[in-house]
Amino acid sequence: MAHYFTDVSRTFSEYLLVPGLTTKECLPQSVSLKTPVVKFKKGDKPEIELNIPFVSAIMQSVSDDGLGIALARNGGLSFIYGSQSIENQVEMVKKVKKFKAGFVVSDANIKPDSTLKDVIELKKKTGHSTIAVTHDGSANGKLLGFVTSRDYRENKDSMDKKVEEFMTPFSKLVHGKLGITLSEANDIIWENKLNTLPIIDENQNLCYFVFRKDYEDHKENPHELLDENKKLMVGAGINTRDHEERVPALVEAGVDVLCLDSSDGYSEWQYNAIKFIKDKYGDKVKIGAGNIVDKEGFLYLAEAGADFIKVGIGGGSICITREQKGIGRGQASSVIEVAEARDEYYEKTGIYIPICTDGGLVQDYHMVLALAMGADFMMMGRYFARFDESPTKKLKMGNSYVKEYWGEGSNRARNWQRYDMGGSENLKFEEGVDSYVPYAGKLKDNLDVTIGKIKSTMCSCGAITIPELKDKAKITLVSSTSIIEGGAHDVILKDTNA
């Protein structure tokens, strides 16, 4: 006989937070949203922490290098989508890692006997206006000079003009010696009013660049998520089919954390993929798994070695798994049960495995509910798909702008590996739709508003950290009529657009 759950499958919209004591310390500016991404032992510090509890979904229409850069600069993390070639995904990971690094290895280099035509082509290819001239055109060759857009006039100079004729020679460059600290390098930049400072070794070989814009960018984005080398952090999605080839390439590219991308994580396919990664790399490579919706699924992936576990099936705005297969569970019920299992596992083993809620977040206050119910961080697709930094097109529909947004289970994505149950390589039926979302502008502007709401709500609960919120939050079920009562009612609203 089938097992029956006695509790109703519930969503976040069926709950509200009840205020706690707001003390003098409960100020939005005092709230910390730091949260662990990967498992850790009791008493230890997790190797990877987020500065805000947001990660972007492993989707073609959401997480490319553009969003990866924008989200990491604001304290979150993107998982670059895996439904593309290994080469393309690796390139996206590299772009995020190279964007902000303090000491940057040059990837725009040229030889002195190259031509202006070569310079212009290299600028178009890399997007960099500062090009190092080295004796052999390599990133670590002997530095002979610089070429910037101020050194030539594209419309007047001959395309055959040699680089050595118009470059700024080494003798006129201010430079730093290898071993200098980042703080010292920035002081040289400011004292000499430079945009770029080359760092060289005792043989004049180029080692790094330090850019003024990186210093200024960091001041504007104090919560940047950086690794130990001060590079932006980035994740990547993988599947259970080509992981033996994909994972080594991503690790070599510098990816910080991986995540198995599947609509059903309670499977031997995921167990074997996790085992392969842990056998090959040990704890050096971090791997998240999922998605699951109950205690059994959590324990299965925990014992497999997952570093974090993703919760949710069928709750995403473009997901139709529940309609197509009758598989899934209300997101709130899923998070509550899995969080209880996680806490029991922690008490038993001394190992804390973070859980990520994926799907079902419609309103900003749902995010606080998810954290209060036990989630450590949130994976979102629709939320991020609306912004300038997402990879999709912005279109005008009527008097409004929208952005394209499609599910990984749609025919458009053709991501059959995500729904892999063995057998032939094709998508037998769709579990996602192709849609639009209202265009919302820049990520940072919208994220600041959302974070402001989260911090304010946490203060009303009497909590200034996420662990404190989990401990102090009071949550109540709501009736359909109380939901109506919670919005504007019994009034005639003014037309603010008039």
Coordinates of C-alpha atoms in Angstrom, one line a residue:
M1 CA 0.0 0.0 0.0
A2 CA 1.3 3.5 -0.9
H3 CA 2.6 5.8 1.9
Y4 CA 0.3 8.7 2.6
F5 CA 1.5 12.0 4.1
T6 CA -1.0 13.1 6.7
D7 CA -0.1 16.8 6.4
V8 CA -1.3 19.0 3.6
S9 CA 1.2 20.0 0.9
R10 CA 1.6 23.7 1.7
T11 CA 3.1 26.8 -0.1
F12 CA 4.8 29.9 1.4
S13 CA 1.7 31.9 0.6
E14 CA -0.2 30.0 3.3
Y15 CA 2.0 31.3 6.1
L16 CA 2.8 34.6 7.8
L17 CA 5.5 35.7 10.2
V18 CA 4.3 36.8 13.7
P19 CA 6.3 39.8 15.1
G20 CA 8.9 39.1 17.8
L21 CA 10.4 41.6 20.2
T22 CA 12.3 44.3 18.2
T23 CA 15.2 45.3 20.4
K24 CA 17.3 48.4 20.1
E25 CA 19.9 46.3 18.3
C26 CA 17.4 45.3 15.6
L27 CA 18.3 47.8 13.0
P28 CA 18.5 47.0 9.3
Q29 CA 22.2 48.2 9.1
S30 CA 23.0 45.7 11.9
V31 CA 21.6 42.7 10.0
S32 CA 24.0 40.2 8.6
L33 CA 22.8 38.0 5.7
K34 CA 26.0 35.8 5.7
T35 CA 25.1 32.1 5.2
P36 CA 27.0 28.9 4.5
V37 CA 27.0 27.3 1.0
V38 CA 28.8 24.1 1.8
K39 CA 28.8 21.6 4.6
F40 CA 31.1 22.0 7.7
K41 CA 31.8 20.3 11.0
K42 CA 30.5 21.6 14.3
G43 CA 32.9 24.3 15.5
D44 CA 34.5 24.8 12.1
K45 CA 33.8 27.6 9.6
P46 CA 32.4 26.7 6.2
E47 CA 34.8 27.0 3.3
I48 CA 32.3 29.0 1.2
E49 CA 29.8 31.5 2.6
L50 CA 27.5 33.9 0.8
N51 CA 27.2 37.5 1.8
I52 CA 23.5 37.5 0.8
P53 CA 21.4 34.3 0.7
F54 CA 20.8 34.4 -3.1
V55 CA 22.1 32.1 -5.9
S56 CA 20.8 32.2 -9.5
A57 CA 19.2 29.2 -11.1
I58 CA 21.0 26.8 -13.5
M59 CA 19.1 28.1 -16.5
Q60 CA 20.0 29.2 -20.0
S61 CA 17.7 32.2 -19.6
V62 CA 19.2 33.3 -16.3
S63 CA 22.8 32.3 -15.4
D64 CA 25.5 33.3 -17.9
D65 CA 28.8 35.1 -17.1
G66 CA 27.0 38.5 -17.2
L67 CA 24.7 37.7 -14.4
G68 CA 27.5 35.7 -12.7
I69 CA 29.6 38.9 -12.5
A70 CA 26.7 41.1 -11.4
L71 CA 25.4 38.8 -8.6
A72 CA 28.9 38.0 -7.2
R73 CA 29.6 41.8 -7.0
N74 CA 26.6 42.1 -4.8
G75 CA 27.4 39.2 -2.5
G76 CA 25.6 36.3 -4.1
L77 CA 26.6 33.5 -6.5
S78 CA 25.5 32.3 -9.9
F79 CA 25.6 28.7 -11.2
I80 CA 26.5 28.9 -14.9
Y81 CA 24.1 26.8 -16.8
G82 CA 25.3 23.4 -18.0
S83 CA 23.0 22.8 -21.0
Q84 CA 25.7 24.0 -23.4
S85 CA 29.0 22.7 -24.6
I86 CA 31.8 22.1 -22.1
E87 CA 33.9 24.7 -23.9
N88 CA 31.3 27.4 -23.7
Q89 CA 30.6 26.8 -20.1
V90 CA 34.3 26.9 -19.2
E91 CA 34.7 30.2 -21.1
M92 CA 31.8 31.7 -19.1
V93 CA 33.4 30.6 -15.8
K94 CA 36.7 32.1 -16.9
K95 CA 35.1 35.4 -17.7
V96 CA 33.6 35.7 -14.2
K97 CA 36.9 34.7 -12.5
K98 CA 38.9 37.2 -14.6
F99 CA 36.5 40.2 -14.1
K100 CA 37.7 41.3 -10.7
A101 CA 40.9 40.0 -9.3
G102 CA 43.1 42.6 -7.7
F103 CA 46.2 41.2 -9.4
V104 CA 45.0 40.3 -12.9
V105 CA 46.8 38.0 -15.4
S106 CA 46.8 39.8 -18.7
D107 CA 44.7 38.2 -21.5
A108 CA 45.3 41.0 -24.1
N109 CA 48.9 40.8 -25.3
I110 CA 50.6 41.6 -28.5
K111 CA 54.1 41.6 -30.1
P112 CA 55.9 44.8 -31.1
D113 CA 56.0 43.8 -34.8
S114 CA 52.3 43.4 -34.9
T115 CA 50.1 46.0 -36.7
L116 CA 47.4 48.4 -35.7
K117 CA 45.0 46.1 -37.5
D118 CA 46.0 43.3 -35.1
V119 CA 45.5 45.7 -32.1
I120 CA 42.0 46.6 -33.2
E121 CA 41.1 42.9 -33.8
L122 CA 42.4 41.9 -30.4
K123 CA 40.5 44.8 -28.7
K124 CA 37.3 43.5 -30.4
K125 CA 38.0 39.9 -29.4
T126 CA 38.8 40.6 -25.7
G127 CA 36.9 43.8 -25.0
H128 CA 40.1 45.3 -23.4
S129 CA 41.4 48.7 -24.4
T130 CA 44.7 48.3 -22.5
I131 CA 47.0 45.9 -24.3
A132 CA 50.4 44.8 -23.1
V133 CA 53.2 44.7 -25.6
T134 CA 55.6 41.8 -24.7
H135 CA 58.6 40.4 -26.6
D136 CA 56.7 37.3 -27.6
G137 CA 53.1 38.4 -27.3
S138 CA 52.5 36.2 -24.2
A139 CA 51.0 37.1 -20.8
N140 CA 54.3 36.6 -19.1
G141 CA 56.8 37.8 -21.7
K142 CA 59.2 40.7 -21.3
L143 CA 57.2 43.9 -21.0
L144 CA 58.1 46.4 -23.7
G145 CA 55.2 48.8 -23.5
F146 CA 51.5 49.5 -23.5
V147 CA 48.9 50.2 -26.2
T148 CA 45.8 52.1 -25.2
S149 CA 43.1 53.9 -27.3
R150 CA 45.1 57.1 -26.6
D151 CA 48.0 55.8 -28.6
Y152 CA 46.4 55.7 -32.0
R153 CA 43.7 57.1 -34.2
E154 CA 41.8 54.3 -35.8
N155 CA 40.3 56.5 -38.6
K156 CA 43.6 58.3 -39.6
D157 CA 46.5 55.9 -38.8
S158 CA 47.5 53.2 -41.3
M159 CA 46.3 49.7 -40.4
D160 CA 49.8 48.5 -41.3
K161 CA 51.5 50.7 -38.7
K162 CA 53.7 48.7 -36.4
V163 CA 52.9 48.5 -32.7
E164 CA 56.4 49.5 -31.7
E165 CA 55.9 52.8 -33.6
F166 CA 52.9 54.1 -31.5
M167 CA 53.0 52.2 -28.2
T168 CA 53.9 53.8 -24.9
P169 CA 57.4 52.4 -24.2
F170 CA 58.4 50.7 -21.0
S171 CA 60.7 53.6 -20.1
K172 CA 57.7 55.8 -19.7
L173 CA 55.6 53.4 -17.7
V174 CA 55.2 53.5 -13.9
H175 CA 55.4 49.9 -12.7
G176 CA 55.4 47.8 -9.5
K177 CA 57.7 44.9 -8.5
L178 CA 56.5 41.4 -8.0
G179 CA 55.8 40.9 -4.2
I180 CA 54.1 44.2 -3.8
T181 CA 50.8 44.2 -1.8
L182 CA 47.5 45.2 -3.4
S183 CA 47.3 48.1 -1.0
E184 CA 50.7 49.3 -2.0
A185 CA 49.8 48.9 -5.7
N186 CA 46.7 51.0 -5.2
D187 CA 48.7 53.7 -3.5
I188 CA 51.0 53.9 -6.5
I189 CA 48.0 54.1 -8.8
W190 CA 46.5 57.0 -6.9
E191 CA 49.8 58.9 -6.4
N192 CA 50.6 58.7 -10.1
K193 CA 47.0 59.2 -11.4
L194 CA 47.2 55.9 -13.3
N195 CA 44.4 53.7 -14.7
T196 CA 46.7 50.6 -14.9
L197 CA 49.8 49.5 -13.0
P198 CA 51.9 46.6 -14.5
I199 CA 53.6 44.3 -12.0
I200 CA 56.9 42.9 -13.3
D201 CA 59.6 40.5 -12.0
E202 CA 63.3 41.1 -11.7
N203 CA 63.7 40.3 -15.4
Q204 CA 61.0 42.8 -16.5
N205 CA 58.6 39.9 -17.4
L206 CA 55.0 40.9 -17.0
C207 CA 53.3 39.1 -14.1
Y208 CA 50.0 41.0 -13.4
F209 CA 48.0 44.2 -13.9
V210 CA 46.3 46.1 -11.1
F211 CA 43.5 48.4 -12.3
R212 CA 42.1 51.6 -10.8
K213 CA 38.6 50.6 -11.7
D214 CA 38.8 47.4 -9.5
Y215 CA 39.5 49.5 -6.5
E216 CA 36.6 51.9 -7.2
D217 CA 34.3 49.0 -8.1
H218 CA 35.0 47.4 -4.7
K219 CA 34.2 50.6 -2.9
E220 CA 30.9 50.7 -4.7
N221 CA 30.3 47.0 -4.0
P222 CA 31.6 46.3 -0.5
H223 CA 29.8 42.9 -0.2
E224 CA 31.5 41.3 -3.2
L225 CA 31.8 37.6 -3.0
L226 CA 35.6 37.0 -3.4
D227 CA 37.8 33.9 -3.2
E228 CA 41.2 33.9 -1.4
N229 CA 42.8 35.4 -4.4
K230 CA 40.3 38.3 -4.5
K231 CA 38.6 36.9 -7.6
L232 CA 34.8 36.8 -7.9
M233 CA 33.3 33.5 -7.0
V234 CA 31.2 31.5 -9.4
G235 CA 29.4 28.1 -9.5
A236 CA 28.5 25.8 -12.4
G237 CA 25.7 23.3 -13.1
I238 CA 26.6 19.8 -14.3
N239 CA 24.6 16.7 -15.3
T240 CA 24.9 13.0 -14.7
R241 CA 25.8 12.1 -18.3
D242 CA 29.0 13.9 -19.2
H243 CA 30.3 14.9 -15.7
E244 CA 33.5 12.8 -16.1
E245 CA 34.6 15.2 -18.9
R246 CA 32.8 18.4 -17.8
V247 CA 33.9 18.5 -14.1
P248 CA 37.8 18.4 -14.8
A249 CA 37.4 21.2 -17.3
L250 CA 35.4 23.4 -14.9
V251 CA 37.8 22.7 -12.1
E252 CA 40.7 23.7 -14.3
A253 CA 38.8 26.9 -15.2
G254 CA 38.7 27.8 -11.5
V255 CA 35.0 27.1 -10.6
D256 CA 34.3 27.5 -6.9
V257 CA 31.4 25.1 -6.5
L258 CA 29.4 22.7 -8.6
C259 CA 25.8 21.7 -8.5
L260 CA 24.0 18.7 -10.1
D261 CA 21.1 20.0 -12.1
S262 CA 18.1 17.7 -12.1
S263 CA 14.3 17.8 -11.5
D264 CA 14.7 14.6 -9.5
G265 CA 17.8 14.3 -7.3
Y266 CA 16.8 11.2 -5.4
S267 CA 18.5 8.9 -7.8
E268 CA 21.4 6.5 -8.2
W269 CA 22.5 8.7 -11.1
Q270 CA 23.3 11.5 -8.7
Y271 CA 24.8 9.2 -6.1
N272 CA 27.3 7.9 -8.6
A273 CA 28.1 11.3 -9.9
I274 CA 28.8 12.6 -6.4
K275 CA 30.9 9.5 -5.7
F276 CA 33.0 10.0 -8.8
I277 CA 33.7 13.6 -7.9
K278 CA 34.6 12.8 -4.3
D279 CA 36.8 9.9 -5.2
K280 CA 38.7 12.0 -7.7
Y281 CA 39.0 15.3 -5.8
G282 CA 38.1 14.6 -2.2
D283 CA 36.9 17.7 -0.4
K284 CA 38.8 20.0 -2.7
V285 CA 35.8 20.2 -5.1
K286 CA 32.4 21.1 -3.6
I287 CA 29.3 19.7 -5.2
G288 CA 25.6 20.4 -4.4
A289 CA 22.9 17.9 -5.3
G290 CA 19.1 17.7 -5.7
N291 CA 16.3 18.4 -6.1
I292 CA 14.5 16.5 -3.3
V293 CA 11.4 17.2 -1.2
D294 CA 11.5 15.0 1.9
K295 CA 13.7 13.5 4.6
E296 CA 14.5 10.3 2.7
G297 CA 15.8 12.2 -0.3
F298 CA 17.9 14.4 2.0
L299 CA 19.5 11.5 3.8
Y300 CA 20.3 9.7 0.6
L301 CA 22.2 12.6 -0.9
A302 CA 23.8 13.5 2.5
E303 CA 25.3 9.9 2.7
A304 CA 26.4 10.2 -0.9
G305 CA 28.6 13.1 0.1
A306 CA 26.7 16.2 -1.1
D307 CA 28.1 19.5 0.1
F308 CA 24.6 21.2 0.0
I309 CA 21.2 19.9 -1.0
K310 CA 18.6 21.6 -3.1
V311 CA 14.9 21.4 -2.2
G312 CA 11.9 21.7 -4.5
I313 CA 10.1 20.0 -7.3
G314 CA 7.5 21.6 -9.4
G315 CA 7.3 25.0 -7.6
G316 CA 9.1 27.2 -10.2
S317 CA 7.1 29.7 -12.1
I318 CA 7.9 28.0 -15.5
C319 CA 7.9 24.4 -14.2
I320 CA 5.0 22.1 -15.1
T321 CA 6.4 18.9 -13.6
R322 CA 3.4 18.6 -11.3
E323 CA 1.0 19.0 -14.2
Q324 CA 2.9 16.6 -16.4
K325 CA 3.9 13.8 -14.0
G326 CA 2.0 14.4 -10.8
I327 CA 5.3 14.6 -9.0
G328 CA 6.2 17.3 -6.4
R329 CA 5.2 18.9 -3.1
G330 CA 4.3 22.3 -1.8
Q331 CA 7.6 24.2 -1.3
A332 CA 6.9 25.2 2.3
S333 CA 6.1 21.7 3.4
S334 CA 9.3 20.5 1.6
V335 CA 11.6 23.0 3.3
I336 CA 10.1 22.4 6.7
E337 CA 10.6 18.6 6.5
V338 CA 14.1 18.7 5.0
A339 CA 15.3 21.3 7.5
E340 CA 14.2 19.1 10.3
A341 CA 16.1 16.2 8.7
R342 CA 19.1 18.4 8.3
D343 CA 19.1 19.4 12.0
E344 CA 18.7 15.8 13.1
Y345 CA 21.6 14.8 10.9
Y346 CA 23.7 17.6 12.4
E347 CA 22.9 16.5 15.9
K348 CA 23.8 12.9 15.1
T349 CA 26.9 13.5 13.0
G350 CA 28.2 16.9 13.9
I351 CA 28.1 17.8 10.2
Y352 CA 25.9 20.7 9.0
I353 CA 24.7 20.4 5.4
P354 CA 23.2 23.6 4.1
I355 CA 19.9 23.4 2.2
C356 CA 18.9 25.6 -0.7
T357 CA 15.2 26.3 -1.5
D358 CA 14.5 26.3 -5.2
G359 CA 11.2 27.5 -6.5
G360 CA 7.9 28.8 -5.0
L361 CA 9.2 32.2 -4.0
V362 CA 6.6 34.6 -5.4
Q363 CA 6.8 37.6 -3.0
D364 CA 9.8 39.0 -1.3
Y365 CA 8.5 38.1 2.2
H366 CA 8.4 34.4 1.0
M367 CA 12.2 34.6 1.1
V368 CA 12.2 35.4 4.9
L369 CA 9.7 32.7 5.5
A370 CA 11.9 30.2 3.6
L371 CA 14.9 31.2 5.7
A372 CA 12.9 31.1 8.9
M373 CA 11.7 27.6 8.0
G374 CA 15.3 26.4 7.8
A375 CA 16.6 27.2 4.3
D376 CA 20.2 28.5 4.3
F377 CA 20.0 30.2 0.9
M378 CA 17.6 30.5 -2.1
M379 CA 18.0 29.6 -5.8
M380 CA 15.9 31.8 -8.0
G381 CA 15.3 32.0 -11.8
R382 CA 12.3 34.3 -12.5
Y383 CA 13.6 36.9 -10.0
F384 CA 16.9 37.3 -11.9
A385 CA 15.6 36.8 -15.4
R386 CA 13.9 40.2 -15.3
F387 CA 17.2 42.2 -15.1
D388 CA 19.5 43.8 -17.6
E389 CA 22.3 41.4 -16.7
S390 CA 20.4 38.2 -17.6
P391 CA 21.2 36.8 -21.1
T392 CA 17.8 37.0 -22.7
K393 CA 16.3 39.6 -25.1
K394 CA 14.4 42.6 -23.9
L395 CA 11.2 43.1 -26.0
K396 CA 8.3 45.6 -26.1
M397 CA 4.9 44.1 -25.7
G398 CA 2.1 46.8 -25.9
N399 CA 3.2 49.6 -23.6
S400 CA 5.5 47.5 -21.5
Y401 CA 8.9 45.8 -21.8
V402 CA 9.5 42.2 -21.0
K403 CA 12.3 39.7 -21.1
E404 CA 12.2 36.1 -22.4
Y405 CA 12.3 33.4 -19.8
W406 CA 12.1 29.6 -20.5
G407 CA 12.5 26.5 -18.4
E408 CA 15.2 24.0 -18.7
G409 CA 12.5 21.4 -19.2
S410 CA 11.1 23.2 -22.3
N411 CA 11.8 22.1 -25.8
R412 CA 13.6 25.4 -26.3
A413 CA 16.3 24.5 -23.8
R414 CA 16.5 20.9 -25.0
N415 CA 18.1 20.1 -21.7
W416 CA 17.2 16.4 -21.7
Q417 CA 20.0 15.6 -19.3
R418 CA 18.2 17.4 -16.5
Y419 CA 15.4 14.9 -16.7
D420 CA 17.6 12.0 -17.3
M421 CA 16.3 8.5 -16.4
G422 CA 18.6 6.6 -18.7
G423 CA 17.8 5.4 -22.2
S424 CA 17.8 7.4 -25.4
E425 CA 19.1 10.9 -25.5
N426 CA 16.0 13.1 -26.1
L427 CA 13.4 15.1 -24.3
K428 CA 10.3 12.9 -24.4
F429 CA 7.9 15.5 -23.0
E430 CA 8.1 19.1 -21.7
E431 CA 8.4 19.9 -18.0
G432 CA 8.8 23.6 -18.5
V433 CA 7.3 26.4 -20.5
D434 CA 8.6 29.2 -22.7
S435 CA 7.4 32.6 -21.4
Y436 CA 8.0 36.3 -20.7
V437 CA 8.6 38.2 -17.4
P438 CA 8.2 41.9 -16.8
Y439 CA 11.4 43.8 -17.4
A440 CA 12.7 45.3 -14.1
G441 CA 16.0 47.1 -14.9
K442 CA 19.3 46.7 -13.2
L443 CA 20.0 43.9 -10.8
K444 CA 21.6 46.0 -8.1
D445 CA 18.7 48.5 -7.9
N446 CA 16.1 45.7 -7.5
L447 CA 18.3 43.6 -5.2
D448 CA 18.8 46.5 -2.8
V449 CA 15.1 46.9 -2.4
T450 CA 14.6 43.2 -1.8
I451 CA 17.4 43.0 0.7
G452 CA 16.0 46.1 2.4
K453 CA 12.6 44.3 2.9
I454 CA 14.3 41.1 4.2
K455 CA 16.4 43.1 6.8
S456 CA 13.3 45.0 7.9
T457 CA 11.2 41.9 8.3
M458 CA 14.0 40.1 10.2
C459 CA 14.2 43.1 12.6
S460 CA 10.4 42.8 13.2
C461 CA 11.1 39.1 14.1
G462 CA 13.7 40.2 16.6
A463 CA 16.6 38.7 14.6
I464 CA 19.7 40.2 13.0
T465 CA 21.3 37.0 11.6
I466 CA 19.8 34.1 9.7
P467 CA 20.6 31.5 12.4
E468 CA 18.9 33.8 14.9
L469 CA 15.9 34.1 12.6
K470 CA 15.5 30.4 12.5
D471 CA 15.6 30.2 16.2
K472 CA 13.3 33.1 17.0
A473 CA 10.8 33.2 14.1
K474 CA 7.1 32.6 14.9
I475 CA 5.1 31.4 11.9
T476 CA 1.3 31.1 11.6
L477 CA -0.9 29.4 9.0
V478 CA -3.4 31.8 7.3
S479 CA -6.8 31.3 5.9
S480 CA -8.0 32.5 2.5
T481 CA -9.9 35.4 4.0
S482 CA -6.9 36.6 6.0
I483 CA -4.9 36.6 2.8
I484 CA -7.5 39.0 1.3
E485 CA -7.4 41.1 4.5
G486 CA -3.6 41.4 4.1
G487 CA -3.9 43.4 0.9
A488 CA -5.6 46.7 0.1
H489 CA -9.4 46.2 0.4
D490 CA -12.6 48.1 0.8
V491 CA -11.2 51.2 -0.8
I492 CA -11.0 52.7 -4.2
L493 CA -7.4 52.9 -5.3
K494 CA -6.1 56.0 -7.0
D495 CA -4.8 55.6 -10.5
T496 CA -1.1 56.5 -9.9
N497 CA -0.3 56.3 -13.6
A498 CA -2.8 59.0 -14.5

